[in-house]
């Protein structure tokens, strides 16, 4: 029985244990612990000042915590050298809230940049890989010749996603992926994330305040409150009695799915 239970348990691809982050006298994270399972879409939410961006940077190895451990695929990123961390960064892709594309480069050049930095490939191969990534995220090939300023908000998000996928990562981190998008574009981006998760076998971690995105895409949600974290499915979070959670998910703007509809909403 123990063997069967162990075999059925989902693999842990990210493990956060007893994480503490402080800024002066302010403790943002006070012993935060959770796991992210391989193949899931894992959402992170919290109020202003709860440390969502700090947590994301710590998970990416971009910030050293005051204490605690973050393991990506079994490797502790909090104690790595710069060289070791560079190797780990090839295993994940990141998109930031405003795209963070280089404005002086075309879309294709933005997508190619990670490949040029880390791989020795000829120009024809680089162009072909960039074209493949653009098609993968639903952008026309001709969009590759445009500069970021010439793109709509939705196209910018997709171009940033194409760059994040350049190195075939196992992990994808998304920071406010639907911020600034109209509802139609946001829904299309949610569908794209679910498609890529299935097609590429990705594990996705996203920071978002978009309740619709949480409902449509996330298998589980981590809520940062009072320096701690509460992790559950969205219906489970909805039943939590913490005052901030009640206000956030049941307030005037809150629209919660019924538990029976969970699989349908997430496209499972």
Tab-separated table of C-alpha atoms in Angstrom:
chain	number	residue	atom	x	y	z
A	1	UNK	CA	0.000	0.000	0.000
A	2	UNK	CA	2.811	2.396	0.856
A	3	UNK	CA	4.488	1.615	-2.449
A	4	UNK	CA	1.273	2.272	-4.379
A	5	UNK	CA	0.744	5.572	-2.549
A	6	UNK	CA	4.323	6.672	-3.309
A	7	UNK	CA	3.955	5.689	-6.948
A	8	UNK	CA	0.729	7.663	-7.259
A	9	UNK	CA	2.110	10.806	-5.598
A	10	UNK	CA	2.875	13.594	-8.096
A	11	UNK	CA	6.522	14.427	-8.631
A	12	UNK	CA	7.711	17.589	-6.897
A	13	UNK	CA	9.508	19.922	-9.310
A	14	UNK	CA	9.782	22.930	-6.960
A	15	UNK	CA	10.156	22.689	-3.197
A	16	UNK	CA	10.103	25.776	-0.958
A	17	UNK	CA	10.929	25.159	2.686
A	18	UNK	CA	10.889	27.552	5.662
A	19	UNK	CA	11.509	30.578	3.455
A	20	UNK	CA	12.197	33.886	5.226
A	21	UNK	CA	12.608	37.203	3.410
A	22	UNK	CA	13.123	40.451	5.287
A	23	UNK	CA	13.550	44.092	4.333
A	24	UNK	CA	14.994	45.863	7.341
A	25	UNK	CA	12.597	45.299	10.221
A	26	UNK	CA	9.814	44.092	7.934
A	27	UNK	CA	9.400	40.337	7.503
A	28	UNK	CA	7.689	39.636	4.197
A	29	UNK	CA	7.876	35.844	4.308
A	30	UNK	CA	7.992	34.149	7.695
A	31	UNK	CA	8.630	30.451	7.170
A	32	UNK	CA	6.831	29.908	3.856
A	33	UNK	CA	6.727	26.281	2.658
A	34	UNK	CA	5.023	24.606	-0.304
A	35	UNK	CA	5.626	22.258	-3.246
A	36	UNK	CA	4.855	22.654	-6.932
A	37	UNK	CA	4.032	19.402	-8.711
A	38	UNK	CA	5.297	18.507	-12.152
A	39	UNK	CA	2.808	19.315	-14.893
A	40	UNK	CA	0.508	21.576	-12.888
A	41	UNK	CA	-0.393	25.234	-13.250
A	42	UNK	CA	0.317	26.779	-9.854
A	43	UNK	CA	-1.031	30.238	-9.059
A	44	UNK	CA	0.346	32.734	-6.533
A	45	UNK	CA	-1.847	35.528	-5.201
A	46	UNK	CA	-1.720	38.009	-2.347
A	47	UNK	CA	-2.356	41.602	-1.422
A	48	UNK	CA	-0.037	44.546	-1.969
A	49	UNK	CA	3.108	44.070	0.105
A	50	UNK	CA	2.534	40.334	0.573
A	51	UNK	CA	5.742	39.571	-1.323
A	52	UNK	CA	4.518	37.936	-4.530
A	53	UNK	CA	7.321	39.409	-6.654
A	54	UNK	CA	9.896	38.762	-3.927
A	55	UNK	CA	8.806	35.132	-3.770
A	56	UNK	CA	9.051	34.792	-7.544
A	57	UNK	CA	12.559	36.300	-7.603
A	58	UNK	CA	13.633	33.974	-4.800
A	59	UNK	CA	12.289	30.940	-6.640
A	60	UNK	CA	14.175	32.032	-9.752
A	61	UNK	CA	17.421	32.338	-7.818
A	62	UNK	CA	17.517	36.100	-8.401
A	63	UNK	CA	17.305	36.907	-4.697
A	64	UNK	CA	18.996	35.212	-1.755
A	65	UNK	CA	16.526	34.643	1.091
A	66	UNK	CA	17.402	35.430	4.703
A	67	UNK	CA	16.858	31.749	5.429
A	68	UNK	CA	15.170	28.734	3.959
A	69	UNK	CA	15.593	26.579	0.870
A	70	UNK	CA	14.253	26.679	-2.685
A	71	UNK	CA	14.877	23.572	-4.756
A	72	UNK	CA	14.231	23.450	-8.497
A	73	UNK	CA	14.240	19.858	-9.729
A	74	UNK	CA	16.067	18.845	-6.557
A	75	UNK	CA	18.768	21.542	-6.725
A	76	UNK	CA	18.954	24.282	-4.101
A	77	UNK	CA	19.092	27.577	-6.013
A	78	UNK	CA	19.653	29.622	-2.851
A	79	UNK	CA	23.206	28.322	-2.415
A	80	UNK	CA	24.438	28.108	-5.990
A	81	UNK	CA	27.368	29.850	-7.578
A	82	UNK	CA	26.643	32.115	-10.543
A	83	UNK	CA	27.897	29.421	-12.919
A	84	UNK	CA	25.657	26.761	-11.381
A	85	UNK	CA	22.688	29.126	-11.475
A	86	UNK	CA	23.234	29.880	-15.178
A	87	UNK	CA	22.863	26.170	-15.924
A	88	UNK	CA	19.619	26.014	-13.934
A	89	UNK	CA	18.240	29.085	-15.729
A	90	UNK	CA	18.363	27.148	-18.989
A	91	UNK	CA	15.699	24.865	-17.493
A	92	UNK	CA	13.134	27.595	-17.004
A	93	UNK	CA	11.541	30.419	-18.961
A	94	UNK	CA	10.165	33.667	-17.543
A	95	UNK	CA	7.799	36.353	-18.720
A	96	UNK	CA	7.455	39.617	-16.827
A	97	UNK	CA	4.392	41.791	-16.364
A	98	UNK	CA	5.184	44.321	-19.086
A	99	UNK	CA	6.868	41.893	-21.467
A	100	UNK	CA	10.412	43.177	-20.840
A	101	UNK	CA	11.261	42.885	-24.521
A	102	UNK	CA	14.282	44.788	-25.777
A	103	UNK	CA	12.765	47.731	-27.640
A	104	UNK	CA	15.746	48.141	-29.984
A	105	UNK	CA	15.458	44.539	-31.223
A	106	UNK	CA	12.816	43.022	-33.477
A	107	UNK	CA	10.563	40.312	-32.117
A	108	UNK	CA	12.628	37.643	-33.861
A	109	UNK	CA	15.850	39.084	-32.451
A	110	UNK	CA	14.293	39.064	-28.967
A	111	UNK	CA	13.383	35.390	-29.337
A	112	UNK	CA	16.796	34.503	-30.717
A	113	UNK	CA	18.718	36.284	-27.952
A	114	UNK	CA	18.703	33.414	-25.379
A	115	UNK	CA	19.745	30.987	-28.126
A	116	UNK	CA	22.673	33.179	-29.211
A	117	UNK	CA	23.868	33.571	-25.630
A	118	UNK	CA	23.868	29.877	-24.802
A	119	UNK	CA	24.049	27.859	-28.023
A	120	UNK	CA	26.406	27.804	-31.007
A	121	UNK	CA	23.964	27.731	-33.924
A	122	UNK	CA	24.103	29.080	-37.462
A	123	UNK	CA	21.851	31.947	-38.553
A	124	UNK	CA	19.486	29.745	-40.581
A	125	UNK	CA	18.868	27.462	-37.612
A	126	UNK	CA	18.322	30.428	-35.302
A	127	UNK	CA	15.770	31.939	-37.670
A	128	UNK	CA	13.963	28.613	-38.025
A	129	UNK	CA	13.780	28.125	-34.251
A	130	UNK	CA	12.489	31.665	-33.755
A	131	UNK	CA	9.812	31.120	-36.406
A	132	UNK	CA	8.772	27.879	-34.690
A	133	UNK	CA	8.419	29.622	-31.325
A	134	UNK	CA	6.357	32.425	-32.853
A	135	UNK	CA	3.997	29.938	-34.473
A	136	UNK	CA	3.842	28.014	-31.205
A	137	UNK	CA	2.424	31.033	-29.348
A	138	UNK	CA	0.020	31.948	-32.141
A	139	UNK	CA	1.913	34.844	-33.731
A	140	UNK	CA	2.200	35.179	-37.518
A	141	UNK	CA	5.730	34.840	-38.860
A	142	UNK	CA	5.610	38.415	-40.192
A	143	UNK	CA	5.312	39.643	-36.587
A	144	UNK	CA	8.954	38.659	-36.158
A	145	UNK	CA	10.082	41.664	-38.208
A	146	UNK	CA	8.208	44.131	-36.017
A	147	UNK	CA	9.605	46.023	-33.048
A	148	UNK	CA	7.895	45.743	-29.643
A	149	UNK	CA	6.423	49.251	-29.953
A	150	UNK	CA	4.519	48.081	-33.034
A	151	UNK	CA	2.740	45.270	-31.191
A	152	UNK	CA	-0.596	45.231	-29.403
A	153	UNK	CA	-0.666	44.287	-25.721
A	154	UNK	CA	-1.714	40.735	-26.479
A	155	UNK	CA	0.965	40.314	-29.136
A	156	UNK	CA	3.596	41.652	-26.743
A	157	UNK	CA	2.603	39.027	-24.175
A	158	UNK	CA	2.855	36.300	-26.806
A	159	UNK	CA	6.220	37.545	-28.064
A	160	UNK	CA	7.574	37.492	-24.501
A	161	UNK	CA	6.214	33.972	-24.128
A	162	UNK	CA	7.939	32.907	-27.357
A	163	UNK	CA	11.238	34.182	-25.950
A	164	UNK	CA	10.607	32.383	-22.650
A	165	UNK	CA	10.138	29.129	-24.584
A	166	UNK	CA	13.266	29.604	-26.712
A	167	UNK	CA	15.362	27.054	-24.829
A	168	UNK	CA	12.622	24.401	-24.432
A	169	UNK	CA	12.268	24.889	-20.662
A	170	UNK	CA	10.628	22.385	-18.339
A	171	UNK	CA	9.409	25.215	-16.108
A	172	UNK	CA	7.576	28.384	-17.072
A	173	UNK	CA	7.210	31.345	-14.691
A	174	UNK	CA	4.620	33.994	-15.598
A	175	UNK	CA	4.389	37.333	-13.787
A	176	UNK	CA	0.890	38.850	-14.187
A	177	UNK	CA	0.487	37.277	-17.651
A	178	UNK	CA	-2.912	38.817	-18.419
A	179	UNK	CA	-2.397	42.250	-16.821
A	180	UNK	CA	-3.496	45.026	-19.163
A	181	UNK	CA	-5.328	42.725	-21.567
A	182	UNK	CA	-8.990	43.022	-22.437
A	183	UNK	CA	-11.174	40.030	-21.424
A	184	UNK	CA	-11.092	38.441	-24.891
A	185	UNK	CA	-7.296	38.662	-25.181
A	186	UNK	CA	-6.884	37.479	-21.585
A	187	UNK	CA	-9.063	34.428	-22.219
A	188	UNK	CA	-7.097	33.628	-25.375
A	189	UNK	CA	-3.838	33.861	-23.426
A	190	UNK	CA	-5.231	31.574	-20.708
A	191	UNK	CA	-6.150	29.033	-23.388
A	192	UNK	CA	-2.652	29.322	-24.862
A	193	UNK	CA	-1.051	28.581	-21.477
A	194	UNK	CA	-3.223	25.478	-21.060
A	195	UNK	CA	-2.418	24.332	-24.601
A	196	UNK	CA	1.328	24.753	-24.085
A	197	UNK	CA	1.151	22.967	-20.741
A	198	UNK	CA	-0.426	19.962	-22.447
A	199	UNK	CA	1.616	20.060	-25.658
A	200	UNK	CA	5.034	20.633	-24.067
A	201	UNK	CA	4.550	18.985	-20.686
A	202	UNK	CA	5.305	22.253	-18.908
A	203	UNK	CA	5.010	23.055	-15.242
A	204	UNK	CA	3.686	26.610	-14.923
A	205	UNK	CA	3.986	28.971	-11.957
A	206	UNK	CA	2.114	32.233	-12.337
A	207	UNK	CA	1.722	35.315	-10.186
A	208	UNK	CA	-1.647	36.864	-10.973
A	209	UNK	CA	-4.445	38.926	-9.481
A	210	UNK	CA	-6.860	37.920	-12.252
A	211	UNK	CA	-9.618	35.774	-10.742
A	212	UNK	CA	-10.751	34.552	-14.147
A	213	UNK	CA	-7.225	33.375	-14.960
A	214	UNK	CA	-7.003	31.604	-11.606
A	215	UNK	CA	-10.305	29.853	-12.247
A	216	UNK	CA	-9.545	28.917	-15.852
A	217	UNK	CA	-5.958	27.735	-15.581
A	218	UNK	CA	-4.747	26.892	-12.072
A	219	UNK	CA	-4.735	23.416	-10.539
A	220	UNK	CA	-3.782	24.858	-7.155
A	221	UNK	CA	-3.352	28.317	-5.678
A	222	UNK	CA	-0.936	29.677	-3.059
A	223	UNK	CA	-2.270	32.668	-1.134
A	224	UNK	CA	0.291	34.835	0.679
A	225	UNK	CA	-1.208	36.241	3.885
A	226	UNK	CA	0.339	37.398	7.172
A	227	UNK	CA	3.811	36.329	6.038
A	228	UNK	CA	2.614	32.750	5.578
A	229	UNK	CA	1.141	30.773	2.700
A	230	UNK	CA	-2.105	28.843	2.291
A	231	UNK	CA	-2.128	26.332	-0.596
A	232	UNK	CA	-5.196	24.556	-1.936
A	233	UNK	CA	-7.362	24.104	-4.996
A	234	UNK	CA	-9.429	27.164	-5.838
A	235	UNK	CA	-12.636	25.673	-4.383
A	236	UNK	CA	-10.675	24.816	-1.240
A	237	UNK	CA	-9.299	28.352	-1.007
A	238	UNK	CA	-12.844	29.686	-1.477
A	239	UNK	CA	-13.950	27.846	1.647
A	240	UNK	CA	-11.130	29.283	3.756
A	241	UNK	CA	-12.319	31.670	6.466
A	242	UNK	CA	-9.271	33.971	6.544
A	243	UNK	CA	-10.585	37.576	6.347
A	244	UNK	CA	-8.367	38.622	3.416
A	245	UNK	CA	-9.276	35.504	1.461
A	246	UNK	CA	-12.977	36.071	2.125
A	247	UNK	CA	-12.728	39.669	0.951
A	248	UNK	CA	-10.613	38.873	-2.110
A	249	UNK	CA	-12.538	35.887	-3.416
A	250	UNK	CA	-16.038	36.814	-2.237
A	251	UNK	CA	-15.948	40.593	-2.550
A	252	UNK	CA	-17.675	42.746	-5.135
A	253	UNK	CA	-15.200	41.720	-7.857
A	254	UNK	CA	-14.891	38.081	-6.812
A	255	UNK	CA	-16.406	35.483	-9.138
A	256	UNK	CA	-15.827	31.955	-7.938
A	257	UNK	CA	-16.434	28.816	-9.927
A	258	UNK	CA	-18.488	26.045	-8.389
A	259	UNK	CA	-16.342	23.051	-7.356
A	260	UNK	CA	-18.285	20.814	-9.737
A	261	UNK	CA	-17.185	22.980	-12.655
A	262	UNK	CA	-13.490	22.951	-11.792
A	263	UNK	CA	-12.371	20.482	-14.459
A	264	UNK	CA	-14.411	22.197	-17.164
A	265	UNK	CA	-13.145	25.680	-16.262
A	266	UNK	CA	-9.514	24.605	-16.374
A	267	UNK	CA	-9.913	22.757	-19.650
A	268	UNK	CA	-9.045	19.442	-18.034
